[in-house]
Coordinates of C-alpha atoms in Angstrom, one line a residue:
X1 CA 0.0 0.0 0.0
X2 CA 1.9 3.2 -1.1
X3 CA -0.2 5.5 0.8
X4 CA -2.6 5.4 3.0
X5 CA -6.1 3.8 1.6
X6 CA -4.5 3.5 -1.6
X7 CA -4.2 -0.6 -2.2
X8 CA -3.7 -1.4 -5.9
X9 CA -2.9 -4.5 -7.5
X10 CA 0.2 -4.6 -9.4
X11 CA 0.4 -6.8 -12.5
X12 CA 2.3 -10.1 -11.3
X13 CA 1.4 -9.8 -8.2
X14 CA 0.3 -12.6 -6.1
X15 CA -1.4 -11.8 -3.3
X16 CA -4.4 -14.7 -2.3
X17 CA -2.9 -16.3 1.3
X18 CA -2.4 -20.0 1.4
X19 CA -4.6 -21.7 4.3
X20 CA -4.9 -25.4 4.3
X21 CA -7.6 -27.3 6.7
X22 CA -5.5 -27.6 9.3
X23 CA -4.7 -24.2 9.9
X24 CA -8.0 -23.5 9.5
X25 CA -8.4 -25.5 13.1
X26 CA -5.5 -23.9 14.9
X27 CA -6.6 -20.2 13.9
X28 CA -10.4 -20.9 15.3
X29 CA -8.7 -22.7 18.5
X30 CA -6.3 -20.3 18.9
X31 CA -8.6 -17.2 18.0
X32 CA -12.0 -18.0 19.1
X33 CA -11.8 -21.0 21.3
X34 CA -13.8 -23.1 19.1
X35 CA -13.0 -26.7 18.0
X36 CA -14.0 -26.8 14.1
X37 CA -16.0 -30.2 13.0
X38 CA -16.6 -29.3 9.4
X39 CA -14.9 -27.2 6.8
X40 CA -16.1 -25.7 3.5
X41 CA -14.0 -23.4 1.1
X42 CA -16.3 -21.0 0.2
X43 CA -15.2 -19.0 -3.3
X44 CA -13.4 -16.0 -3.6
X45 CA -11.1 -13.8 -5.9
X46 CA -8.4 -13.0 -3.5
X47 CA -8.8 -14.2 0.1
X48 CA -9.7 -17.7 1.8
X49 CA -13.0 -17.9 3.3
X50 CA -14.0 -20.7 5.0
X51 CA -17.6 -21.6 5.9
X52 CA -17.0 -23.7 9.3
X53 CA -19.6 -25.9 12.1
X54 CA -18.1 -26.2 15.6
X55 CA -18.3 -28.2 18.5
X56 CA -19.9 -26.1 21.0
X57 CA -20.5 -21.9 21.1
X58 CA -20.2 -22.0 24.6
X59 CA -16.4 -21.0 24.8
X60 CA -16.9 -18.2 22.7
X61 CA -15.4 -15.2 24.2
X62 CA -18.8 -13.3 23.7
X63 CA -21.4 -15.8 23.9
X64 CA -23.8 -13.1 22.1
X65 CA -21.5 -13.8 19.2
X66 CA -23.4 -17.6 19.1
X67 CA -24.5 -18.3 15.4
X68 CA -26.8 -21.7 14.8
X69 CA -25.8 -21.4 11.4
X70 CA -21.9 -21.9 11.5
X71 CA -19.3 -19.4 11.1
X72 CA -17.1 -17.8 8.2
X73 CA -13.2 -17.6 8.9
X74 CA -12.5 -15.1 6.5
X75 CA -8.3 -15.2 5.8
X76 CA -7.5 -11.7 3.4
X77 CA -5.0 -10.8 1.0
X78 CA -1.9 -9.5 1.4
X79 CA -3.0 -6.0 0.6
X80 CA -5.7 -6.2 2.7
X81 CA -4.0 -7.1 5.0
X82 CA -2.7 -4.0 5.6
X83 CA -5.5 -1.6 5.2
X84 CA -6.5 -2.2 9.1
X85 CA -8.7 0.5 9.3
X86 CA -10.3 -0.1 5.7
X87 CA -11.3 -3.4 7.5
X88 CA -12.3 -1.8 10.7
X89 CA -14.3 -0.1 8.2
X90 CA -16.3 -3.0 7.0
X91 CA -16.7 -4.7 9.9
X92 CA -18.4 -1.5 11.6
X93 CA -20.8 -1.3 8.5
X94 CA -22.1 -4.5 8.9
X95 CA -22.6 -4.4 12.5
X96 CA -24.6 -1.3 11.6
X97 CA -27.0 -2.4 8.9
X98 CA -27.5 -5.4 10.9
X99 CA -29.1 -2.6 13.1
X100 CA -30.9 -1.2 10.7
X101 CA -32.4 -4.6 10.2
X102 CA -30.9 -5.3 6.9
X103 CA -29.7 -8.7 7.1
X104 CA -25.6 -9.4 6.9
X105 CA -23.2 -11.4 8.5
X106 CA -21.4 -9.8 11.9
X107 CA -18.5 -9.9 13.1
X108 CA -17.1 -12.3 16.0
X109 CA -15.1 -10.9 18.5
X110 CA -11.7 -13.2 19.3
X111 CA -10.3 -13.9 22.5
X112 CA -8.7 -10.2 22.9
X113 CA -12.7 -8.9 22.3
X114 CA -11.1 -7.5 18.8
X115 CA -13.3 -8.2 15.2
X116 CA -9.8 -9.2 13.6
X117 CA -6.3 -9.8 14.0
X118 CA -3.0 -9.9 12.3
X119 CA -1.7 -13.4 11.9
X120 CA 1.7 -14.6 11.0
X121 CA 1.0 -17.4 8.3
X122 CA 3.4 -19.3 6.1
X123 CA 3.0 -20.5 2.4
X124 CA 2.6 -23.8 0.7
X125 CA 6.9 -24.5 0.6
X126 CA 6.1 -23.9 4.7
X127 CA 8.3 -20.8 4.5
X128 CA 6.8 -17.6 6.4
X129 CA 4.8 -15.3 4.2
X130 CA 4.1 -12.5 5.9
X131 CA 0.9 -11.3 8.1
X132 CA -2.7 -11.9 7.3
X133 CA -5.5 -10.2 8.5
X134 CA -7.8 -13.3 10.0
X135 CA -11.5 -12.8 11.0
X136 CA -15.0 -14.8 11.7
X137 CA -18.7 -13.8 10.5
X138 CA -21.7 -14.8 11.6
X139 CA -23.0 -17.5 9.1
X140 CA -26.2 -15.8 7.5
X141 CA -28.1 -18.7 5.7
X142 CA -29.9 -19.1 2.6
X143 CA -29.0 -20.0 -1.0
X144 CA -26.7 -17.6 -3.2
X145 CA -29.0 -15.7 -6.4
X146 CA -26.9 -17.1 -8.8
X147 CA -28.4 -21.1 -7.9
X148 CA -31.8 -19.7 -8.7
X149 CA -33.9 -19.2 -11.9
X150 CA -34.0 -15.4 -12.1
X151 CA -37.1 -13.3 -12.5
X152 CA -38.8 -10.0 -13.2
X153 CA -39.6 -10.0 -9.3
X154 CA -36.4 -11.2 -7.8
X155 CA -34.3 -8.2 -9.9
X156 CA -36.8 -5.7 -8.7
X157 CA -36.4 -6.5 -5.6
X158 CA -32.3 -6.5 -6.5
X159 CA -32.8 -2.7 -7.2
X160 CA -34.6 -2.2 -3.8
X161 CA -31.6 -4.1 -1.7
X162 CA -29.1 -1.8 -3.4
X163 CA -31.1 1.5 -2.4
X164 CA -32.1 0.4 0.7
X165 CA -28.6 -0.1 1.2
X166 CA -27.2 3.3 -0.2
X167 CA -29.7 5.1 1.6
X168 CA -29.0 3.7 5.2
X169 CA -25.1 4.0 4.4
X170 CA -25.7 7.9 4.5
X171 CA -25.6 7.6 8.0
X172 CA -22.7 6.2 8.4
X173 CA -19.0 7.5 9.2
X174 CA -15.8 5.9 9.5
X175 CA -12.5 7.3 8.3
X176 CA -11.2 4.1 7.1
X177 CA -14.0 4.5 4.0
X178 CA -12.0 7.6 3.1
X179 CA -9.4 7.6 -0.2
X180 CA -9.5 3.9 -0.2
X181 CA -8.0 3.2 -3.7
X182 CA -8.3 -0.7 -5.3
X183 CA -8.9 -2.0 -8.5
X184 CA -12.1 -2.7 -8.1
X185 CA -13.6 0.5 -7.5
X186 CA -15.4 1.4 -10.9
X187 CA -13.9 4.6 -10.7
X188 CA -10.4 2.9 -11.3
X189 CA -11.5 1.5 -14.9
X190 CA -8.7 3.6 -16.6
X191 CA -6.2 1.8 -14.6
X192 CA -7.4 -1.4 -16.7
X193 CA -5.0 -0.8 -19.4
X194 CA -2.6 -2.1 -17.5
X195 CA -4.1 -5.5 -17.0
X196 CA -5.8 -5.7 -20.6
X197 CA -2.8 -7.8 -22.2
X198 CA -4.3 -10.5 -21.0
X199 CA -7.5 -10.4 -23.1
X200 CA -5.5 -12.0 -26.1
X201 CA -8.8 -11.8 -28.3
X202 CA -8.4 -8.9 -30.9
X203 CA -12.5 -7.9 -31.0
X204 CA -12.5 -8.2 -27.3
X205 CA -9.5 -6.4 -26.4
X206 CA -10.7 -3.6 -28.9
X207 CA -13.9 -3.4 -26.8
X208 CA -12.2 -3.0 -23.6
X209 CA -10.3 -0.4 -24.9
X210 CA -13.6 1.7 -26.3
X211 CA -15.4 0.8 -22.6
X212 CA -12.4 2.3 -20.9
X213 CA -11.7 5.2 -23.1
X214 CA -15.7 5.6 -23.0
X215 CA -15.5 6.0 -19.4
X216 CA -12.7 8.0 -19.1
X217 CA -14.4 11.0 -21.7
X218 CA -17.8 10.8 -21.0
X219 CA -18.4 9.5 -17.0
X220 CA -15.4 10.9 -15.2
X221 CA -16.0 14.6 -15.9
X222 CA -19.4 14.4 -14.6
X223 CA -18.5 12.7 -11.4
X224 CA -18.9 16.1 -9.1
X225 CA -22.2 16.3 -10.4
X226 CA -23.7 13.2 -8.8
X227 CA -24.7 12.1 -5.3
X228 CA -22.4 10.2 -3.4
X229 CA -21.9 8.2 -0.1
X230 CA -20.6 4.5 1.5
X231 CA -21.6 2.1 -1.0
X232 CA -21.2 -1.5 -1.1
X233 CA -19.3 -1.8 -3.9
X234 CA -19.8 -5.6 -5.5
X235 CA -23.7 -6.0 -5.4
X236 CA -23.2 -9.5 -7.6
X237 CA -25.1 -12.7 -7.8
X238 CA -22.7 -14.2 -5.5
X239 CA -23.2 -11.6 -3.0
X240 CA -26.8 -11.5 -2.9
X241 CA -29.0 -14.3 -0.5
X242 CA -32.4 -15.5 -1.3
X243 CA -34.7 -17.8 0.3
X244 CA -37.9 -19.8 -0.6
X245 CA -41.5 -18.4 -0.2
X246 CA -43.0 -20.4 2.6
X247 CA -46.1 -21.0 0.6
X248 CA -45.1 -21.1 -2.8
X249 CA -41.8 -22.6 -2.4
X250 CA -41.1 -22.4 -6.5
X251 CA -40.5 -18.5 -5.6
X252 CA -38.1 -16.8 -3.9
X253 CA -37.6 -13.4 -2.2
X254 CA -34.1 -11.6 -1.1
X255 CA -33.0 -11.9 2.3
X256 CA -29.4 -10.6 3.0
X257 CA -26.1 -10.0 1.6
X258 CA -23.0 -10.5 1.7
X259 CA -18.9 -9.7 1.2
X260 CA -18.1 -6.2 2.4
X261 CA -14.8 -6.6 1.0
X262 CA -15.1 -3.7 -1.5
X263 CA -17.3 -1.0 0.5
X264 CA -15.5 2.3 0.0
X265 CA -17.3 5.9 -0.1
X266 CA -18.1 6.7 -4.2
X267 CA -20.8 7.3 -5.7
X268 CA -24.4 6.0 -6.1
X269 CA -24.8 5.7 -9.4
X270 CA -21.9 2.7 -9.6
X271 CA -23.7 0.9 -7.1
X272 CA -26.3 0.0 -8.9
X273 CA -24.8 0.0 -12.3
X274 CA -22.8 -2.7 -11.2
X275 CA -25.7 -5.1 -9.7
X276 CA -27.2 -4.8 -13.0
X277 CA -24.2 -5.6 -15.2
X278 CA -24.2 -9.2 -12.8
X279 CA -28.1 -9.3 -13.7
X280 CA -27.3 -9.6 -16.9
X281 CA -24.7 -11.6 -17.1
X282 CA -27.1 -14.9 -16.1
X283 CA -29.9 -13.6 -17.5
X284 CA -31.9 -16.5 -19.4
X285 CA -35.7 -15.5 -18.2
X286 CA -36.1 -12.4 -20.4
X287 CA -34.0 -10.5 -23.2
X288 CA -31.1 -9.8 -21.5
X289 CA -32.0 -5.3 -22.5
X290 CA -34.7 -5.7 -20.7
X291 CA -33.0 -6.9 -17.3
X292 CA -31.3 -3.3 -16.3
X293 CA -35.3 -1.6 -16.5
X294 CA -36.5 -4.1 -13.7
X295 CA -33.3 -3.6 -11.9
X296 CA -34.1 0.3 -12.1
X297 CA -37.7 0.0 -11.5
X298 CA -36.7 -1.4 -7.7
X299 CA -34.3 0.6 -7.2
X300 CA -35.7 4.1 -8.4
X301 CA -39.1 3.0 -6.0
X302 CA -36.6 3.5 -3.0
X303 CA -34.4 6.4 -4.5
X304 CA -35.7 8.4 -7.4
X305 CA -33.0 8.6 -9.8
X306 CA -31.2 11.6 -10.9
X307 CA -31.6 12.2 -14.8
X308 CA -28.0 13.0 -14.2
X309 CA -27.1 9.3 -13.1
X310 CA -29.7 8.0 -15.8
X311 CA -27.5 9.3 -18.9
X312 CA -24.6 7.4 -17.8
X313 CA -26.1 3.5 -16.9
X314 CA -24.8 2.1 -20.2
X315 CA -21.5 4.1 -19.7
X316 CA -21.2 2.5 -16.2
X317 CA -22.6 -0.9 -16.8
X318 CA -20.3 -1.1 -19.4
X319 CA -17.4 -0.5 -17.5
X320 CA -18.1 -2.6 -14.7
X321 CA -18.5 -5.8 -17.4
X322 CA -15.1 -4.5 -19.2
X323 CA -13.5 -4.4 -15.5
X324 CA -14.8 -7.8 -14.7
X325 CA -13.4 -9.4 -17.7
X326 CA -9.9 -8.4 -17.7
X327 CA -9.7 -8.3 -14.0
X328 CA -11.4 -12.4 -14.0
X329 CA -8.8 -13.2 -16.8
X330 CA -5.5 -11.7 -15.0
X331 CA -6.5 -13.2 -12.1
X332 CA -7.3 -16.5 -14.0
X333 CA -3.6 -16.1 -15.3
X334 CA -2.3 -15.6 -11.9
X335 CA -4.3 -18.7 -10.1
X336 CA -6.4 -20.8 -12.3
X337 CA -9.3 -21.0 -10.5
X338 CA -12.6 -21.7 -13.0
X339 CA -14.3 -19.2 -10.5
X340 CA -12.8 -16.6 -11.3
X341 CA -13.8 -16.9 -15.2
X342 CA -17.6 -17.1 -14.3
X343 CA -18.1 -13.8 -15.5
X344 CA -16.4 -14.8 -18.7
X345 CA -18.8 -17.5 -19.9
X346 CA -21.9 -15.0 -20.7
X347 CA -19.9 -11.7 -20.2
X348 CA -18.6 -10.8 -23.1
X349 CA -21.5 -11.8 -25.6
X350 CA -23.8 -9.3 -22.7
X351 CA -21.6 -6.7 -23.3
X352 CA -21.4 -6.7 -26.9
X353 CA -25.0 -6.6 -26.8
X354 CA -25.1 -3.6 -24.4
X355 CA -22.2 -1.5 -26.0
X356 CA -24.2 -1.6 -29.6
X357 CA -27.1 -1.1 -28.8
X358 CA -28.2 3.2 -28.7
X359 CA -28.4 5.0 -25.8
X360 CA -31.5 6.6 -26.7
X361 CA -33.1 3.0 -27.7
X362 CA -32.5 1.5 -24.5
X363 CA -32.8 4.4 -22.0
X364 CA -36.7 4.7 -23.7
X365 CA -36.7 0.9 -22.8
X366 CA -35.9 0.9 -19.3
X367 CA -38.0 3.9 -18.9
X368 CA -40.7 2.2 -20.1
X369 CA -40.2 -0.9 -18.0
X370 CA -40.1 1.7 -14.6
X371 CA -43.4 3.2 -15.9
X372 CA -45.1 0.0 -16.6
X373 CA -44.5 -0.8 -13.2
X374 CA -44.9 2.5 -11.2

């Protein structure tokens, strides 16, 4: 991390920990007190997250901290790992939405009463690699978005989580939200160009170029026009929990989220633009133009949208699928994990869709869509 909040990826660099079972066991026993009685990787881009059963709760150090559900031991990256306060950060947001009764994991105190701690871990030739930031969440169950046949409902209801979530992140404060630089963040799409080598395709590395260069004329210029706030930064079908409707169990309705691992303070209009670019990307219910609208329609019932932000959707979807491409491949390149291409199956045959069609056809569409249903 050069400066403070600033934690970019560098091309080459490897930075996902190494954490086999049974160091999985000594960090909960040594953490939390807790014996461990089943392990689950769970998937991830960067870190090691573990979903984990225990013995018995009753050794926890605060017994309010007791989850029926299991636990995740979440292990970060290297850079992470040394944006303390960044994490401070998160873990303080979800503590507070939980508050605000919208449902997340928490954090579990460890034997020092702390949400986290640095850990001294080695890697896989058992020769030290440095220190890891190490944590455990409350387990919040249900079944990930992505397992479930999407619908018309379930996305408007996708655009409602998001604003909910916007709008009760106003409230918030922490200075660990502040300057926090990463890859990620959909404001650093013109820092792409640096990973875009990988994308050995000719059409699709042309595209990502025209995305980027797109964003970098026509949304960045605008930026001090549009609200802003804490956002949660990675609204994607992974990150999103449903469950079935007790008495028509074929449907289902959201009910939580997940991963705060890329909440930083930007602005409102990428937090929904990129929900609806991982809409899309599964899409198989409806034409895949018509997704974004239903997104919108939810989301604009909780917080009217600026015309402002409305000009720039297929600017900013856009660029989140162009940064979830490359970003997927390098990372692919760097640890071939089939999880981290999952965007890639679908992703680029969406955004060729998206980036040809007009603006002016498919803003009158998703207009359309939000008046139909309001």
């Amino acid at each position: 991390m050069d400066k403070e909040g600033e934690i970019l990826l560098k091309p080459g660099q490897q930075i996902k920990p190494y954490v086999p079972n049974e160091v999985v066991h000594q960090l909960v026993k040594k953490l939390y007190n807790l014996e461990v009685i089943s392990i689950k990787e769970l998937n991830s881009y960067d870190d090691k997250n573990f979903h984990i059963t225990v013995k018995s709760d009753a050794l926890l150090p605060d017994i309010h901290d007791a989850c029926p559900h299991g636990y995740v031991l979440k292990v970060l990256n290297s850079l992470d790992s040394k944006a303390y306060n960044l994490i401070d950060a998160q873990n303080e947001m979800m503590l507070y939405l939980a508050k605000m009764g919208l449902p997340c994991p928490r954090p579990v105190k460890n034997v020092d009463c702390k949400c986290m701690s640095l850990e001294h871990l080695k890697d896989a030739q058992n020769q030290p690699a440095g220190q890891y930031i190490v944590r455990l969440l409350s387990f919040v169950p249900g079944r990930i978005l992505f397992s479930v046949p999407y619908t018309k409902e379930l996305f408007f209801q996708v655009g409602e989580l998001v604003a909910k979530t916007d709008l009760a992140l106003r409230g918030f404060k922490h200075d660990g939200l502040k300057g926090v630089d990463r890859i990620w963040n959909l404001i650093a799409v013109p820092k792409l160009v640096d990973f875009v080598y990988v994308i050995q395709d000719e059409q699709k590395h042309s595209l990502s170029m025209e995305v980027i260069d797109n964003f970098k004329s026509n949304v960045l210029p605008l930026l001090e026009e549009l609200e802003s706030g804490p956002i949660h930064g990675d609204f994607n079908e992974q990150n999103i929990l449903v469950k079935a409707d007790n008495e028509e169990p074929e449907k289902y309705f959201i009910s939580g989220m997940l991963d705060f691992g890329d909440v930083h303070s930007s602005y409102y209009l990428f937090d929904i633009a990129i929900a609806i670019c991982y809409m899309m990307i599964e899409c198989k219910s409806m034409d895949i133009l018509d997704a974004p609208g239903h997104v919108l329609a939810g989301y604009n019932r909780v917080r009217p949208i600026p015309p402002k932000e409305f000009q720039l959707f297929k600017d900013c979807i856009s660029a989140r699928f162009s940064q979830s491409l490359v970003l997927g491949a390098y990372s692919y390149s760097q640890n071939p994990d089939p999880y981290l291409l999952t965007t890639s199956q679908r992703g680029w045959q969406c955004l060729q869709t998206l980036w040809e069609c007009p603006k002016d056809e498919l803003y009158n569409r998703w207009q359309g869509i939000i008046k139909q249903l309001y």
